[in-house]
Short mmCIF file of C-alpha atoms in Angstrom, two decimals:
data_model
loop_
_atom_site.label_atom_id
_atom_site.label_comp_id
_atom_site.label_asym_id
_atom_site.label_seq_id
_atom_site.Cartn_x
_atom_site.Cartn_y
_atom_site.Cartn_z
CA UNK K 1 0.00 0.00 0.00
CA UNK K 2 1.28 3.44 -0.92
CA UNK K 3 2.11 5.60 2.10
CA UNK K 4 1.25 9.29 1.88
CA UNK K 5 3.28 11.54 4.15
CA UNK K 6 2.15 15.14 4.27
CA UNK K 7 2.28 18.09 6.62
CA UNK K 8 -1.46 18.71 6.48
CA UNK K 9 -4.84 17.01 6.74
CA UNK K 10 -6.35 15.40 3.68
CA UNK K 11 -9.61 17.26 4.38
CA UNK K 12 -10.97 19.88 6.80
CA UNK K 13 -14.31 18.06 7.05
CA UNK K 14 -13.60 16.13 10.25
CA UNK K 15 -15.90 13.36 11.54
CA UNK K 16 -13.94 11.71 14.37
CA UNK K 17 -10.71 12.09 16.37
CA UNK K 18 -9.20 9.22 18.35
CA UNK K 19 -5.86 8.26 19.96
CA UNK K 20 -4.42 4.75 19.79
CA UNK K 21 -2.35 2.84 22.37
CA UNK K 22 0.90 4.02 20.77
CA UNK K 23 -0.09 7.67 21.13
CA UNK K 24 -0.87 8.37 17.47
CA UNK K 25 -3.78 10.71 16.79
CA UNK K 26 -6.13 9.45 14.04
CA UNK K 27 -8.49 11.83 12.27
CA UNK K 28 -11.41 10.60 10.15
CA UNK K 29 -12.55 12.99 7.44
CA UNK K 30 -14.88 13.10 4.46
CA UNK K 31 -11.80 12.63 2.30
CA UNK K 32 -9.32 10.22 3.80
CA UNK K 33 -7.88 9.02 7.10
CA UNK K 34 -5.00 10.89 8.77
CA UNK K 35 -2.42 9.82 11.36
CA UNK K 36 -0.50 12.42 13.37
CA UNK K 37 2.78 11.31 14.97
CA UNK K 38 3.57 14.57 16.77
CA UNK K 39 5.47 16.04 13.82
CA UNK K 40 3.62 15.31 10.60
CA UNK K 41 0.43 13.86 9.19
CA UNK K 42 0.32 10.65 7.19
CA UNK K 43 -2.61 10.59 4.79
CA UNK K 44 -4.31 7.31 3.93
CA UNK K 45 -6.51 7.28 0.83
CA UNK K 46 -8.31 4.76 -1.32
CA UNK K 47 -6.14 3.48 -4.17
CA UNK K 48 -7.98 1.89 -7.07
CA UNK K 49 -6.92 -1.75 -7.48
CA UNK K 50 -5.13 -1.93 -4.09
CA UNK K 51 -7.14 -4.12 -1.70
CA UNK K 52 -4.86 -3.16 1.23
CA UNK K 53 -5.61 0.55 0.92
CA UNK K 54 -8.47 2.44 2.51
CA UNK K 55 -11.83 1.02 1.41
CA UNK K 56 -13.34 4.47 0.87
CA UNK K 57 -12.16 8.04 1.35
CA UNK K 58 -15.40 8.88 3.16
CA UNK K 59 -14.46 7.84 6.72
CA UNK K 60 -17.38 8.06 9.17
CA UNK K 61 -16.16 6.64 12.49
CA UNK K 62 -13.16 5.14 14.32
CA UNK K 63 -12.77 2.75 17.26
CA UNK K 64 -9.82 1.23 19.17
CA UNK K 65 -10.54 -2.26 20.53
CA UNK K 66 -9.19 -3.86 23.72
CA UNK K 67 -6.20 -5.22 21.81
CA UNK K 68 -5.25 -1.76 20.56
CA UNK K 69 -6.40 -2.41 16.98
CA UNK K 70 -7.84 0.51 15.03
CA UNK K 71 -11.18 -0.09 13.29
CA UNK K 72 -12.37 2.21 10.52
CA UNK K 73 -16.01 2.61 9.49
CA UNK K 74 -16.65 4.12 6.05
CA UNK K 75 -19.61 4.64 3.77
CA UNK K 76 -18.61 1.39 2.01
CA UNK K 77 -17.87 -0.93 4.93
CA UNK K 78 -15.45 -1.55 7.78
CA UNK K 79 -11.71 -2.27 7.98
CA UNK K 80 -9.04 -2.87 10.61
CA UNK K 81 -5.55 -1.39 10.46
CA UNK K 82 -2.48 -3.65 10.41
CA UNK K 83 0.22 -1.49 12.00
CA UNK K 84 3.04 -3.95 11.20
CA UNK K 85 2.31 -3.91 7.47
CA UNK K 86 0.88 -0.37 7.40
CA UNK K 87 -2.16 -1.66 5.55
CA UNK K 88 -5.88 -2.26 5.95
CA UNK K 89 -7.90 -5.48 6.09
CA UNK K 90 -11.47 -5.40 4.89
CA UNK K 91 -14.39 -7.14 6.64
CA UNK K 92 -16.57 -9.04 4.18
CA UNK K 93 -20.33 -8.53 4.49
CA UNK K 94 -22.86 -11.10 3.22
CA UNK K 95 -23.22 -11.11 -0.56
CA UNK K 96 -20.14 -8.86 -0.68
CA UNK K 97 -22.29 -5.82 0.02
CA UNK K 98 -20.71 -2.41 0.57
CA UNK K 99 -22.58 -0.98 3.54
CA UNK K 100 -22.54 2.45 5.19
CA UNK K 101 -21.13 1.87 8.71
CA UNK K 102 -22.45 4.39 11.23
CA UNK K 103 -21.02 3.07 14.51
CA UNK K 104 -18.64 0.44 15.95
CA UNK K 105 -18.54 -0.83 19.53
CA UNK K 106 -16.82 -3.64 21.38
CA UNK K 107 -19.13 -5.17 23.98
CA UNK K 108 -17.93 -6.09 27.45
CA UNK K 109 -18.01 -9.78 26.55
CA UNK K 110 -15.61 -9.17 23.65
CA UNK K 111 -18.13 -9.18 20.81
CA UNK K 112 -17.80 -6.46 18.21
CA UNK K 113 -20.97 -4.99 16.73
CA UNK K 114 -21.40 -2.50 13.92
CA UNK K 115 -24.49 -0.56 12.93
CA UNK K 116 -25.32 0.32 9.37
CA UNK K 117 -27.60 2.71 7.54
CA UNK K 118 -30.31 0.53 6.04
CA UNK K 119 -29.31 -3.02 6.99
CA UNK K 120 -29.29 -3.07 10.79
CA UNK K 121 -26.75 -4.61 13.17
CA UNK K 122 -23.88 -7.01 12.40
CA UNK K 123 -21.34 -8.85 14.54
CA UNK K 124 -17.71 -9.07 13.41
CA UNK K 125 -15.75 -12.31 13.29
CA UNK K 126 -12.25 -10.92 13.83
CA UNK K 127 -10.46 -14.16 13.00
CA UNK K 128 -12.20 -14.75 9.67
CA UNK K 129 -12.80 -11.07 8.84
CA UNK K 130 -16.50 -11.69 8.25
CA UNK K 131 -19.66 -9.80 9.25
CA UNK K 132 -22.72 -11.75 10.39
CA UNK K 133 -26.18 -10.15 10.45
CA UNK K 134 -27.82 -10.01 13.89
CA UNK K 135 -31.38 -10.35 12.60
CA UNK K 136 -32.96 -10.65 16.05
CA UNK K 137 -31.32 -7.42 17.23
CA UNK K 138 -32.28 -5.61 14.04
CA UNK K 139 -35.93 -6.71 14.41
CA UNK K 140 -35.94 -5.31 17.95
CA UNK K 141 -34.38 -2.03 16.88
CA UNK K 142 -34.33 -0.80 13.27
CA UNK K 143 -32.54 -1.02 9.93
CA UNK K 144 -31.31 2.57 10.18
CA UNK K 145 -29.24 2.94 13.36
CA UNK K 146 -27.20 6.10 13.83
CA UNK K 147 -25.61 5.39 17.21
CA UNK K 148 -24.93 2.51 19.61
CA UNK K 149 -23.53 2.40 23.18
CA UNK K 150 -23.17 -0.14 26.01
CA UNK K 151 -23.32 1.28 29.52
CA UNK K 152 -21.62 -0.01 32.67
CA UNK K 153 -24.76 -1.95 33.62
CA UNK K 154 -24.44 -3.77 30.28
CA UNK K 155 -27.57 -2.30 28.72
CA UNK K 156 -27.14 -1.58 25.02
CA UNK K 157 -28.57 1.67 23.67
CA UNK K 158 -29.51 2.31 20.04
CA UNK K 159 -30.08 5.75 18.56
CA UNK K 160 -32.60 5.32 15.75
CA UNK K 161 -32.96 7.90 13.00
CA UNK K 162 -36.18 9.87 13.69
CA UNK K 163 -37.38 7.25 16.19
CA UNK K 164 -35.47 8.15 19.33
CA UNK K 165 -33.58 5.86 21.69
CA UNK K 166 -33.99 2.14 22.42
CA UNK K 167 -32.62 0.48 25.57
CA UNK K 168 -32.03 -3.28 25.31
CA UNK K 169 -31.16 -5.88 27.95
CA UNK K 170 -28.56 -8.07 26.17
CA UNK K 171 -29.59 -11.19 28.14
CA UNK K 172 -33.39 -11.05 28.08
CA UNK K 173 -33.55 -8.94 24.88
CA UNK K 174 -36.24 -6.85 26.55
CA UNK K 175 -36.40 -3.36 25.07
CA UNK K 176 -37.70 0.04 26.09
CA UNK K 177 -38.13 2.99 23.74
CA UNK K 178 -37.63 6.67 24.58
CA UNK K 179 -38.95 9.26 22.19
CA UNK K 180 -40.39 12.80 22.24
CA UNK K 181 -41.52 14.01 24.81
CA UNK K 182 -39.53 11.50 26.94
CA UNK K 183 -36.39 12.94 25.35
CA UNK K 184 -35.99 16.46 23.87
CA UNK K 185 -35.20 15.21 20.36
CA UNK K 186 -35.12 11.94 18.40
CA UNK K 187 -31.74 12.79 16.90
CA UNK K 188 -29.30 10.91 19.17
CA UNK K 189 -25.69 12.09 18.90
CA UNK K 190 -23.64 10.57 21.72
CA UNK K 191 -23.73 8.79 25.09
CA UNK K 192 -21.14 8.40 27.86
CA UNK K 193 -20.84 7.90 31.61
CA UNK K 194 -19.13 10.49 33.76
CA UNK K 195 -16.77 9.86 36.71
CA UNK K 196 -19.82 9.31 38.95
CA UNK K 197 -21.19 6.64 36.57
CA UNK K 198 -24.01 8.98 35.58
CA UNK K 199 -25.26 8.11 32.09
CA UNK K 200 -25.36 11.16 29.80
CA UNK K 201 -27.11 11.36 26.46
CA UNK K 202 -26.88 14.17 23.92
CA UNK K 203 -29.30 14.89 21.14
CA UNK K 204 -28.75 17.53 18.50
CA UNK K 205 -30.31 20.17 20.78
CA UNK K 206 -29.70 19.11 24.38
CA UNK K 207 -27.78 17.06 26.94
CA UNK K 208 -29.67 14.94 29.49
CA UNK K 209 -28.77 12.51 32.25
CA UNK K 210 -30.58 9.22 32.86
CA UNK K 211 -32.24 8.82 36.25
CA UNK K 212 -32.06 5.06 36.69
CA UNK K 213 -34.60 5.09 39.53
CA UNK K 214 -37.34 6.88 37.61
CA UNK K 215 -36.11 5.59 34.22
CA UNK K 216 -36.35 9.12 32.86
CA UNK K 217 -33.97 11.45 31.05
CA UNK K 218 -33.54 14.79 32.83
CA UNK K 219 -32.37 17.73 30.65
CA UNK K 220 -29.30 19.66 31.81
CA UNK K 221 -29.81 23.42 31.94
CA UNK K 222 -27.80 25.66 29.60
CA UNK K 223 -26.20 28.84 30.84
CA UNK K 224 -27.82 31.66 28.91
CA UNK K 225 -29.72 30.96 25.72
CA UNK K 226 -29.91 27.23 24.86
CA UNK K 227 -27.87 26.18 21.87
CA UNK K 228 -28.26 23.56 19.19
CA UNK K 229 -26.16 21.59 16.75
CA UNK K 230 -24.51 19.32 19.34
CA UNK K 231 -22.00 17.04 17.62
CA UNK K 232 -19.91 15.17 20.23
CA UNK K 233 -19.08 14.65 23.92
CA UNK K 234 -15.94 13.51 25.71
CA UNK K 235 -14.88 12.89 29.31
CA UNK K 236 -11.71 14.66 30.45
CA UNK K 237 -9.04 13.44 32.87
CA UNK K 238 -10.49 15.51 35.73
CA UNK K 239 -14.06 14.38 35.18
CA UNK K 240 -15.25 17.32 33.11
CA UNK K 241 -17.60 16.48 30.28
CA UNK K 242 -16.94 18.58 27.17
CA UNK K 243 -19.68 19.07 24.58
CA UNK K 244 -19.00 20.35 21.06
CA UNK K 245 -21.55 22.29 19.04
CA UNK K 246 -21.85 24.02 15.70
CA UNK K 247 -23.65 26.98 17.28
CA UNK K 248 -21.98 30.36 16.76
CA UNK K 249 -21.13 31.82 20.14
CA UNK K 250 -21.39 28.44 21.90
CA UNK K 251 -18.55 26.40 20.40
CA UNK K 252 -17.45 24.09 23.23
CA UNK K 253 -19.48 23.69 26.42
CA UNK K 254 -18.76 21.76 29.59
CA UNK K 255 -20.90 20.46 32.44
CA UNK K 256 -20.02 22.44 35.56
CA UNK K 257 -19.84 20.14 38.59
CA UNK K 258 -20.95 22.82 41.07
CA UNK K 259 -23.96 24.27 39.27
CA UNK K 260 -24.76 21.23 37.15
CA UNK K 261 -25.27 23.53 34.15
CA UNK K 262 -23.77 23.55 30.69
CA UNK K 263 -21.32 26.45 30.66
CA UNK K 264 -19.28 27.89 27.81
CA UNK K 265 -15.66 26.73 27.79
CA UNK K 266 -13.16 29.54 27.33
CA UNK K 267 -9.42 29.61 26.81
CA UNK K 268 -7.43 32.85 26.96
CA UNK K 269 -5.36 32.07 23.87
CA UNK K 270 -8.05 30.60 21.66
CA UNK K 271 -11.35 31.94 23.00
CA UNK K 272 -12.54 33.43 19.71
CA UNK K 273 -11.83 30.28 17.72
CA UNK K 274 -13.50 28.09 20.34
CA UNK K 275 -16.61 30.21 20.78
CA UNK K 276 -17.28 31.05 17.14
CA UNK K 277 -16.04 27.90 15.43
CA UNK K 278 -18.29 25.06 14.35
CA UNK K 279 -16.84 22.11 16.28
CA UNK K 280 -17.69 18.70 14.78
CA UNK K 281 -15.50 16.41 16.92
CA UNK K 282 -13.36 16.58 20.05
CA UNK K 283 -10.87 14.49 22.00
CA UNK K 284 -8.74 14.85 25.10
CA UNK K 285 -5.50 12.93 24.51
CA UNK K 286 -3.47 11.13 27.18
CA UNK K 287 -1.29 14.23 27.65
CA UNK K 288 -4.51 16.10 28.52
CA UNK K 289 -4.45 18.27 25.40
CA UNK K 290 -7.87 19.07 23.92
CA UNK K 291 -8.28 18.45 20.17
CA UNK K 292 -11.11 20.14 18.28
CA UNK K 293 -12.21 19.29 14.76
CA UNK K 294 -13.38 22.63 13.34
CA UNK K 295 -15.65 22.72 10.31
CA UNK K 296 -13.67 23.80 7.23
CA UNK K 297 -10.78 24.97 9.47
CA UNK K 298 -9.04 21.72 10.37
CA UNK K 299 -7.74 20.84 13.84
CA UNK K 300 -7.34 23.15 16.81
CA UNK K 301 -5.23 21.83 19.68
CA UNK K 302 -5.52 23.45 23.11
CA UNK K 303 -2.39 22.38 25.05
CA UNK K 304 -2.68 21.31 28.66
CA UNK K 305 0.54 23.11 29.54
CA UNK K 306 1.69 26.55 28.49
CA UNK K 307 4.21 26.64 25.67
CA UNK K 308 6.98 28.99 24.62
CA UNK K 309 4.62 30.43 22.02
CA UNK K 310 1.57 32.51 22.85
CA UNK K 311 -1.53 32.85 20.68
CA UNK K 312 -2.22 36.40 19.50
CA UNK K 313 -5.68 36.73 17.99
CA UNK K 314 -5.59 39.62 15.51
CA UNK K 315 -9.08 38.99 14.10
CA UNK K 316 -11.87 40.61 16.08
CA UNK K 317 -15.56 39.77 16.19
CA UNK K 318 -16.31 42.11 13.29
CA UNK K 319 -13.68 40.53 11.04
CA UNK K 320 -14.16 36.82 11.51
CA UNK K 321 -13.65 36.08 7.82
CA UNK K 322 -9.90 36.49 8.05
CA UNK K 323 -7.89 33.54 9.26
CA UNK K 324 -4.96 33.50 6.84
CA UNK K 325 -2.08 35.90 7.53
CA UNK K 326 -0.10 36.45 4.33
CA UNK K 327 2.62 38.82 5.59
CA UNK K 328 3.92 40.49 8.78
CA UNK K 329 6.08 43.63 9.15
CA UNK K 330 7.28 45.63 12.16
CA UNK K 331 7.93 49.33 11.51
CA UNK K 332 10.43 51.65 13.25
CA UNK K 333 7.79 52.82 15.76
CA UNK K 334 7.14 49.27 16.94
CA UNK K 335 3.77 48.76 15.24
CA UNK K 336 3.03 45.38 13.69
CA UNK K 337 1.43 45.42 10.21
CA UNK K 338 -0.34 42.31 8.88
CA UNK K 339 -2.09 41.51 5.65
CA UNK K 340 -4.99 39.15 6.28
CA UNK K 341 -6.86 37.24 3.62
CA UNK K 342 -10.36 38.70 2.94
CA UNK K 343 -9.86 41.38 5.59
CA UNK K 344 -7.13 43.68 4.35
CA UNK K 345 -4.30 45.39 6.23
CA UNK K 346 -4.30 45.54 10.02
CA UNK K 347 -2.13 47.77 12.21
CA UNK K 348 -1.51 46.34 15.70
#
């Protein structure tokens, strides 16, 4: 397989960010898969006629299993990455179908399940690289499954397009459905459990926690005007839950432990980019740096520790179009002059 080594992402349309056991950062985009080694990006793309290359350039989701193997879900199927050979192995679906993979999870008993858009749930035989349809699970849920999660009590949750959320007991196969008005929206985005084992669920417009006693989802209050366009959630090292949105002025939120509200996350060096950017994915790596996948603007990394370089934001709220500095000059009076793409000349 040809190895692409570049200094930039293959696409700024980011769908997922994940870190593997070796510390590499993997970025799934609408055009290719990218690996960051701390210095440069390696781009992986589909190569016609090469069965060991990426199955499709449209990469939807990523997952690292308990053995440290990277799994890649695309709009044409699922693959696993062979790090020794720097190549990809493709999972064969029945009748050699190319299916849109929406989600991948590894259950606590070691099984690996994938959800697809239009054909339901499949289990993966890792040894034989085959996918087997789970017809019983699909009948209990739906053919079009957007999201899947297993909580610490072993219940499996399915986010169904336009039909809400289904909770399933994996032993008895008993199911319970949550839909409007039980939940604020039927568009399920993400689920996770915080450091107090509280189950959180985000829809496109809200974040709620599940009260296991009452079996109800309780919405979490937003600070200020409620937002929308929620895209992802992640749990940080100190127990903070970060929530990314595509809402202008909201950017990244976090659940405040004292007030219990969703507050706006700010950072002194990158506050404008965080609050005005459309954030599609986020990750906190093992060095506690926060990675943000910004729509059409690539990756923004907020370091856990201060660096030798400080961020100087020269673009104000009235001139948000400019993000490309083409030249810098310091005159004899100490003023800094910059030319900024689509803005003009700025004197600082």
